[in-house]
Amino acid sequence: MTGEPRKVVVVGASAGAVQALLTILPALPARFALPVLVVVHIPPDRDNMLVPLLQSKCRITVKEAEDKEPIEDGVVYFAPSDYHMLVETNQSLALSTDEAVNFSRPSIDVLFESAADAFGAEVVGVILTGANHDGAAGLRKIHAAGGMAIVQDRAEAYATAMPDAALRACPAARTMTIDAITTYLTSLGAA
Amino acid sequence: MSDTTEDIEIELLLEALFQRYHYDFRNYARASIKRRLAQALTQLGFTTLSALQDRVLHDPKMLPRLLDFLTVQVSEMFRDPSYFKALREKVLPHLSTYPSLRVWIAGCSTGEEVYSLAILFKEEGLYDRTIFYATDINPDALAAAEAGVYAVDRVRKFTENHQRSGGKSSLSDHYTAAYGRAVFDSSLRNRVVFSDHSLVTDAVFAEMHLISCRNVMIYFDRPLQDRAIGLFRESLARKGFLGLGSKESLRFSTHAPAFADFVPEDKIYQRREP
């Protein structure tokens, strides 16, 4: 174990992800004090264009995760397409080519469950818009480990299946609009 | 955070596997091992890892079943076509200057990459002067690799990848399809040595001109990755080549200075002059 336990934000999104992330991430200040780990479902064989797009719009650093990379505060890490992204207890990232989970690689459940294992109550899990149920089991695990579970308000979600599934699996999760999520994360990461 | 009961059980099970069978997963990246063991528990029908440990210690027949969860990787032929294209266009022209060649596919699993490289070397006229070493720690995976039989529904993807890699033949020239299975031609493995070898516990066994080890070391922790890269460094001939997975790099390795970037975007490195 290195250093003090610290908070980490994990985010999962699928259909409609780009618009949602383009609202949340550019609003985070340059000196945002937490790491943000993101899984977005993107078809394999497609280069991840989302990272360059967000890099150009965000004040905090946005990058694609590398295997065994130490997790740094104030950096947004995206899972590369066709790889799962996991969190190790020594606060580094690990990639895997294990088979798809919920037909997805990367899978939100894989990230969320490993984050709950490694960071326990210090995890803030956010499920955004999406048209499948990936992330529901992971969000439940984050909540069970004492972490904070947040689900995007279905009323404004581009696709509601993912927020609905997350709420069914984790009824104690807080429902928030994108604006409320942005405000919450900003205050959480105020350096 | 203090270790949970499950963490303790994982520790003990991995230690038991090592002491009893000399399979060493103790320095594998823990988050993935944890997921794989959770799957093994459910599918093998145990309620705790301690119960699984009890069984595997006393019943050697349980070992291969557990190994399948801990090691087997599903891959594709010509996975990441640009990697094979880079080998074809940039690495093989160098290799063609040697009278004889040795290629090591480390962690070959069920053989998809072995057949991909064999086809590539055939297409480029280098196959007949090459010996391929295909190694893995899982005997069942090695047997599958040696058999070279894949479900026919996977072959469509293999074919597409092969074409995108700049393939000069048709993939269907290299297999016969029957009963839903594609059986790859034995002429693709008559120069392949399939062998049990562990990057964790075994040593250098021959001098290589090309080593391909993709998406194997992402399952290792950093000290273990460094051991494996050290093995590759020692195994490679002067100016030999090392190919890694598209998201792997030598950046965090103490051996990095021994290698030069050759095709950085496809993670192909070249051994520097010693």
XYZ file of C-alpha atoms in Angstrom:
465
model
C 0.000 0.000 0.000
C 1.292 3.408 -0.892
C 0.063 6.600 0.735
C -3.184 7.472 2.475
C -6.480 6.073 1.309
C -7.868 8.603 -1.122
C -10.981 8.975 -3.129
C -11.320 7.810 -6.692
C -14.150 8.486 -9.124
C -15.222 5.713 -11.509
C -17.636 6.402 -14.353
C -19.443 4.058 -16.724
C -21.447 5.008 -19.793
C -22.602 3.565 -23.080
C -25.101 4.908 -25.618
C -25.172 8.702 -25.287
C -21.872 8.731 -23.401
C -20.141 11.345 -25.519
C -22.658 14.097 -24.827
C -22.806 13.299 -21.119
C -19.032 13.243 -20.712
C -18.689 16.424 -22.762
C -20.839 18.102 -20.126
C -19.177 16.715 -17.008
C -15.457 16.471 -17.729
C -14.770 19.906 -19.281
C -16.387 21.469 -16.207
C -13.806 19.974 -13.851
C -11.135 22.474 -12.784
C -7.499 22.136 -13.834
C -6.538 21.420 -10.236
C -9.138 18.724 -9.668
C -7.716 16.628 -6.858
C -9.023 13.149 -7.663
C -8.366 10.524 -10.301
C -11.284 9.719 -12.619
C -11.469 6.300 -14.290
C -13.880 5.930 -17.178
C -15.250 2.974 -19.125
C -17.213 3.794 -22.256
C -18.449 1.053 -24.562
C -16.843 1.583 -27.937
C -16.851 -0.994 -30.719
C -13.540 -2.891 -30.934
C -11.403 -1.989 -33.962
C -12.480 1.604 -33.651
C -9.795 3.972 -32.504
C -10.854 5.800 -29.423
C -11.610 9.259 -30.781
C -13.201 10.275 -27.522
C -9.879 10.790 -25.753
C -8.462 13.320 -28.250
C -11.830 15.071 -28.371
C -11.999 15.424 -24.588
C -8.337 16.382 -24.352
C -9.096 19.391 -26.487
C -12.064 20.400 -24.324
C -10.879 19.655 -20.785
C -8.729 21.568 -18.360
C -7.642 18.432 -16.518
C -5.449 15.778 -18.154
C -7.315 13.145 -20.160
C -5.546 10.021 -21.391
C -5.952 6.415 -22.378
C -4.868 4.087 -19.574
C -1.606 2.180 -19.882
C -0.982 -1.152 -18.247
C 0.597 -0.883 -14.742
C 0.334 2.879 -14.781
C 0.238 4.473 -11.301
C -3.061 6.277 -10.692
C -2.499 10.003 -10.346
C -4.782 12.682 -8.975
C -6.301 15.105 -11.434
C -6.085 12.719 -14.371
C -8.953 11.139 -16.312
C -8.089 7.634 -17.528
C -10.121 5.954 -20.248
C -10.112 2.192 -20.711
C -8.656 1.404 -24.146
C -11.039 -0.175 -26.600
C -11.030 -3.997 -26.464
C -9.339 -4.132 -23.028
C -10.790 -4.333 -19.545
C -9.386 -1.778 -17.109
C -8.910 -2.808 -13.482
C -7.607 -1.158 -10.332
C -4.912 -2.840 -8.252
C -4.586 -2.426 -4.482
C -1.229 -0.691 -4.962
C -3.202 2.067 -6.708
C -2.081 1.305 -10.214
C -4.099 0.385 -13.288
C -4.083 -3.009 -14.965
C -5.461 -4.001 -18.346
C -6.756 -7.404 -19.356
C -7.951 -9.192 -22.477
C -10.138 -11.589 -20.513
C -13.384 -12.366 -22.211
C -16.148 -9.811 -22.482
C -18.424 -9.274 -19.479
C -22.031 -8.313 -20.273
C -20.946 -8.565 -23.924
C -18.600 -5.670 -23.221
C -14.857 -5.211 -23.230
C -14.087 -2.910 -21.566
C -16.775 -3.683 -19.010
C -18.006 -1.219 -16.399
C -18.602 -4.038 -13.897
C -14.959 -5.132 -14.164
C -13.718 -1.621 -13.374
C -16.250 -0.933 -10.620
C -15.776 -4.268 -8.848
C -11.992 -4.008 -8.837
C -12.216 -0.386 -7.659
C -14.456 -1.442 -4.777
C -11.918 -4.154 -3.895
C -8.951 -1.828 -4.017
C -10.379 1.439 -2.653
C -13.341 0.277 -0.534
C -15.365 3.137 0.889
C -13.299 5.718 -0.986
C -14.929 4.979 -4.338
C -17.491 7.246 -5.976
C -19.258 5.283 -8.720
C -21.276 7.033 -11.413
C -23.534 5.277 -13.920
C -24.567 7.452 -16.843
C -26.710 6.893 -19.911
C -26.598 3.521 -21.671
C -28.673 0.873 -23.377
C -27.573 -2.255 -21.503
C -27.134 -3.339 -17.882
C -23.336 -3.297 -17.558
C -22.247 -1.523 -14.372
C -25.274 -2.464 -12.264
C -23.514 -5.243 -10.350
C -20.403 -3.104 -9.990
C -22.352 -0.160 -8.581
C -24.005 -2.455 -6.046
C -20.577 -3.672 -4.974
C -19.280 -0.116 -4.583
C -22.225 0.705 -2.360
C -21.813 -2.501 -0.351
C -18.162 -1.582 0.284
C -19.283 1.762 1.729
C -18.641 3.856 -1.360
C -20.883 6.454 -2.965
C -23.251 5.253 -5.710
C -24.680 7.749 -8.205
C -27.008 7.163 -11.146
C -27.880 9.685 -13.821
C -31.516 10.812 -13.680
C -33.361 8.719 -16.260
C -35.492 11.717 -17.224
C -32.524 13.251 -19.019
C -30.566 10.127 -19.963
C -30.183 9.504 -23.696
C -30.707 5.778 -23.037
C -32.402 4.675 -19.840
C -31.655 0.944 -19.632
C -28.337 1.373 -17.872
C -29.488 3.861 -15.206
C -32.616 1.752 -14.640
C -30.636 -1.470 -14.230
C -28.201 0.253 -11.871
C -31.034 1.537 -9.690
C -32.680 -1.873 -9.602
C -29.420 -3.485 -8.499
C -28.538 -0.689 -6.100
C -31.743 1.027 -4.900
C -29.788 3.112 -2.397
C -27.925 4.895 -5.177
C -28.514 8.623 -5.457
C -30.204 9.839 -8.625
C -28.752 13.065 -9.970
C -28.939 15.170 -13.096
C -25.775 15.704 -15.126
C -25.519 19.224 -13.699
C -25.851 17.933 -10.137
C -23.227 15.250 -10.805
C -20.872 17.875 -12.196
C -21.360 20.141 -9.190
C -20.943 17.249 -6.768
C -17.715 16.024 -8.361
C -16.308 19.520 -8.559
C -16.831 20.105 -4.842
C -15.458 16.659 -4.029
C -12.286 17.334 -5.980
C -11.717 20.898 -4.817
C -8.019 20.940 -3.978
C -7.102 -1.551 3.995
C -6.572 -4.827 5.838
C -6.822 -8.040 3.876
C -10.228 -9.590 3.653
C -10.786 -13.302 4.193
C -10.954 -13.684 0.434
C -7.565 -12.003 -0.008
C -6.062 -14.395 2.527
C -7.621 -17.358 0.741
C -6.231 -16.202 -2.617
C -2.769 -15.879 -1.080
C -2.967 -19.382 0.391
C -4.374 -20.999 -2.749
C -1.636 -19.525 -4.953
C 0.985 -20.667 -2.456
C -0.535 -24.162 -2.455
C -0.493 -24.336 -6.259
C 3.154 -23.361 -6.247
C 4.291 -25.741 -3.528
C 2.269 -28.697 -4.734
C 2.486 -28.312 -8.533
C 5.126 -25.614 -9.187
C 2.639 -23.410 -10.984
C 3.514 -19.933 -9.821
C 0.757 -17.323 -10.033
C 1.877 -15.518 -6.885
C 3.106 -12.489 -8.844
C 0.278 -12.270 -11.302
C -1.654 -8.999 -11.323
C -4.013 -9.592 -8.451
C -7.198 -7.883 -9.670
C -7.526 -10.201 -12.684
C -6.586 -13.310 -10.679
C -9.332 -12.409 -8.235
C -11.923 -12.196 -11.009
C -10.782 -15.450 -12.561
C -10.865 -17.276 -9.242
C -14.350 -15.939 -8.570
C -15.417 -17.410 -11.909
C -13.701 -20.715 -11.149
C -15.529 -20.914 -7.816
C -18.940 -20.527 -9.419
C -18.331 -22.769 -12.377
C -16.525 -25.532 -10.500
C -19.204 -25.455 -7.832
C -17.299 -24.479 -4.687
C -18.497 -21.989 -2.096
C -15.091 -20.887 -0.817
C -11.564 -20.709 -2.178
C -10.460 -22.711 0.851
C -12.678 -25.584 -0.289
C -11.255 -25.325 -3.792
C -7.745 -25.321 -2.348
C -8.485 -28.449 -0.334
C -9.678 -30.238 -3.443
C -6.867 -29.165 -5.743
C -4.230 -30.122 -3.170
C -5.604 -33.634 -2.822
C -6.926 -34.270 -6.315
C -4.486 -33.634 -9.195
C -7.365 -34.030 -11.656
C -8.716 -30.705 -10.427
C -5.513 -28.912 -11.454
C -6.104 -28.684 -15.238
C -9.659 -27.494 -14.625
C -8.415 -24.706 -12.405
C -5.549 -23.873 -14.795
C -8.075 -23.265 -17.533
C -9.518 -20.423 -15.501
C -6.142 -19.038 -14.479
C -4.372 -19.125 -17.816
C -6.406 -19.606 -20.941
C -6.667 -16.603 -23.176
C -9.083 -16.279 -25.991
C -7.306 -14.616 -28.870
C -7.833 -14.212 -32.604
C -5.659 -14.963 -35.575
C -3.963 -11.772 -36.743
C -5.316 -9.877 -33.721
C -4.302 -6.224 -34.249
C -3.726 -6.518 -38.010
C -1.414 -3.495 -38.010
C 1.047 -5.459 -35.848
C 1.297 -8.181 -38.485
C 1.465 -5.606 -41.241
C 4.395 -3.957 -39.465
C 6.122 -7.328 -39.083
C 5.542 -8.043 -42.756
C 6.697 -4.693 -44.070
C 9.344 -3.630 -41.589
C 10.683 -6.590 -39.604
C 10.717 -9.486 -42.081
C 12.866 -7.614 -44.625
C 15.563 -7.507 -41.900
C 15.061 -11.139 -40.955
C 15.306 -12.236 -44.592
C 19.044 -11.462 -44.508
C 19.631 -14.392 -42.104
C 20.190 -17.930 -43.431
C 18.213 -19.467 -40.568
C 15.740 -17.994 -38.099
C 14.281 -18.752 -34.711
C 10.977 -17.244 -33.568
C 9.507 -17.573 -30.089
C 5.791 -17.165 -29.423
C 5.835 -16.873 -25.639
C 2.518 -17.635 -23.958
C 0.989 -19.019 -27.153
C -2.210 -20.227 -25.449
C -4.356 -22.080 -28.004
C -2.123 -21.182 -30.931
C -3.912 -18.447 -32.898
C -0.772 -16.334 -33.054
C 1.412 -19.328 -33.954
C -0.611 -20.029 -37.101
C -0.774 -16.323 -37.901
C 3.017 -16.049 -37.843
C 3.467 -19.314 -39.760
C 1.169 -18.019 -42.516
C 2.926 -14.660 -42.537
C 6.362 -16.308 -42.834
C 5.066 -18.582 -45.623
C 3.680 -15.652 -47.545
C 6.986 -13.848 -47.252
C 9.055 -16.906 -48.194
C 10.789 -17.291 -44.823
C 8.905 -20.228 -43.358
C 11.235 -22.971 -44.560
C 14.282 -21.477 -42.882
C 12.546 -20.754 -39.579
C 12.010 -22.752 -36.428
C 9.115 -21.558 -34.308
C 9.030 -22.182 -30.569
C 5.486 -21.985 -29.208
C 5.448 -22.103 -25.429
C 2.837 -21.979 -22.708
C 2.378 -23.258 -19.159
C -1.022 -24.820 -19.792
C -0.738 -28.345 -21.276
C -4.337 -28.354 -22.523
C -3.803 -25.037 -24.326
C -0.589 -26.383 -25.890
C -2.431 -29.478 -27.094
C -5.106 -27.272 -28.653
C -2.413 -25.131 -30.264
C -0.778 -28.212 -31.727
C -4.119 -29.470 -33.056
C -4.844 -26.155 -34.800
C -8.606 -26.624 -34.889
C -10.886 -23.609 -34.416
C -14.638 -23.120 -34.475
C -15.611 -22.089 -37.955
C -17.667 -19.134 -36.708
C -14.433 -17.520 -35.489
C -12.763 -17.844 -38.880
C -14.685 -14.986 -40.431
C -12.976 -12.583 -38.037
C -9.619 -14.317 -38.609
C -10.057 -13.852 -42.367
C -10.907 -10.187 -42.027
C -7.863 -9.617 -39.786
C -5.615 -11.533 -42.181
C -6.699 -9.380 -45.099
C -6.153 -6.199 -43.114
C -2.652 -7.385 -42.222
C -1.767 -7.334 -45.916
C -2.218 -11.082 -46.388
C -0.985 -12.294 -49.772
C -2.832 -15.604 -49.747
C -6.407 -16.417 -48.928
C -6.798 -17.696 -45.392
C -8.955 -20.517 -46.744
C -5.871 -21.863 -48.556
C -4.550 -22.810 -45.123
C -7.410 -24.777 -43.576
C -10.104 -27.269 -44.404
C -13.550 -26.725 -42.952
C -15.649 -29.648 -41.816
C -18.386 -30.154 -39.252
C -18.280 -26.551 -38.069
C -14.546 -26.629 -37.482
C -11.605 -25.221 -39.401
C -8.595 -27.535 -39.315
C -5.383 -25.686 -40.089
C -2.896 -27.316 -42.410
C -0.169 -29.446 -40.840
C 2.347 -27.764 -43.146
C 1.929 -24.700 -40.882
C 3.294 -26.562 -37.874
C 5.950 -28.906 -39.234
C 8.535 -26.358 -38.173
C 6.885 -25.492 -34.855
C 8.140 -26.859 -31.541
C 5.330 -26.790 -28.961
C 6.751 -26.794 -25.492
C 5.977 -26.239 -21.846
C 7.827 -23.147 -20.646
C 7.131 -20.665 -17.860
C 8.200 -17.040 -18.061
C 7.925 -17.014 -14.282
C 10.193 -19.910 -13.333
C 12.087 -21.122 -16.438
C 15.235 -19.857 -18.153
C 16.508 -18.940 -21.613
C 16.538 -21.920 -23.989
C 17.693 -20.662 -27.405
C 18.826 -17.551 -29.225
C 15.924 -15.862 -31.007
C 15.566 -13.427 -33.880
C 11.978 -12.514 -33.104
C 9.993 -12.898 -29.907
C 6.262 -12.231 -29.920
C 4.662 -12.043 -26.503
C 1.417 -10.156 -26.660
C -1.102 -9.640 -23.889
C 0.663 -12.167 -21.699
C 2.632 -9.842 -19.464
C -0.356 -7.619 -18.712
C -1.305 -10.414 -16.304
C 2.001 -10.057 -14.422
C 2.862 -7.555 -11.722
C 5.747 -5.219 -12.474
C 8.593 -7.233 -10.903
C 7.429 -10.313 -12.802
C 7.099 -8.345 -16.039
C 10.672 -7.296 -15.504
C 11.813 -10.887 -15.091
C 10.115 -11.888 -18.350
C 11.544 -8.918 -20.232
C 14.972 -9.849 -18.850
C 14.502 -13.336 -20.327
C 13.627 -11.837 -23.697
C 16.629 -9.543 -23.510
C 18.954 -12.485 -22.890
C 17.280 -14.629 -25.541
C 17.394 -12.129 -28.364
C 20.182 -12.167 -30.884
C 21.956 -8.917 -31.584
C 19.398 -6.645 -33.282
C 16.642 -9.186 -32.681
C 13.024 -8.038 -32.400
C 10.479 -8.093 -29.583
C 6.747 -7.589 -30.232
C 4.349 -6.767 -27.383
C 0.593 -6.224 -27.101
C -0.822 -2.931 -28.306
C -1.242 -1.559 -24.770
C 1.977 -2.966 -23.336
C 5.293 -1.160 -23.233
C 8.817 -1.370 -21.870
C 8.388 2.064 -20.322
C 8.253 0.822 -16.735
C 10.973 -1.821 -17.136
C 14.557 -1.653 -15.891
C 15.511 -3.368 -19.162
C 14.143 -0.536 -21.304
C 17.634 0.847 -22.154
C 18.551 -2.485 -23.802
C 15.851 -1.965 -26.429
C 15.214 0.630 -29.118
C 11.780 1.538 -30.466
C 11.484 -0.026 -33.910
C 7.803 0.416 -34.763
C 6.532 2.295 -31.705
C 2.872 2.425 -32.780
C 2.801 -1.375 -33.001
C 4.971 -1.983 -29.928
C 7.827 -3.595 -31.829
C 11.229 -3.144 -30.215
C 14.729 -4.008 -31.362
C 17.511 -5.293 -29.139
C 20.338 -2.780 -29.040
C 23.939 -3.850 -29.577
C 25.037 -5.285 -26.244
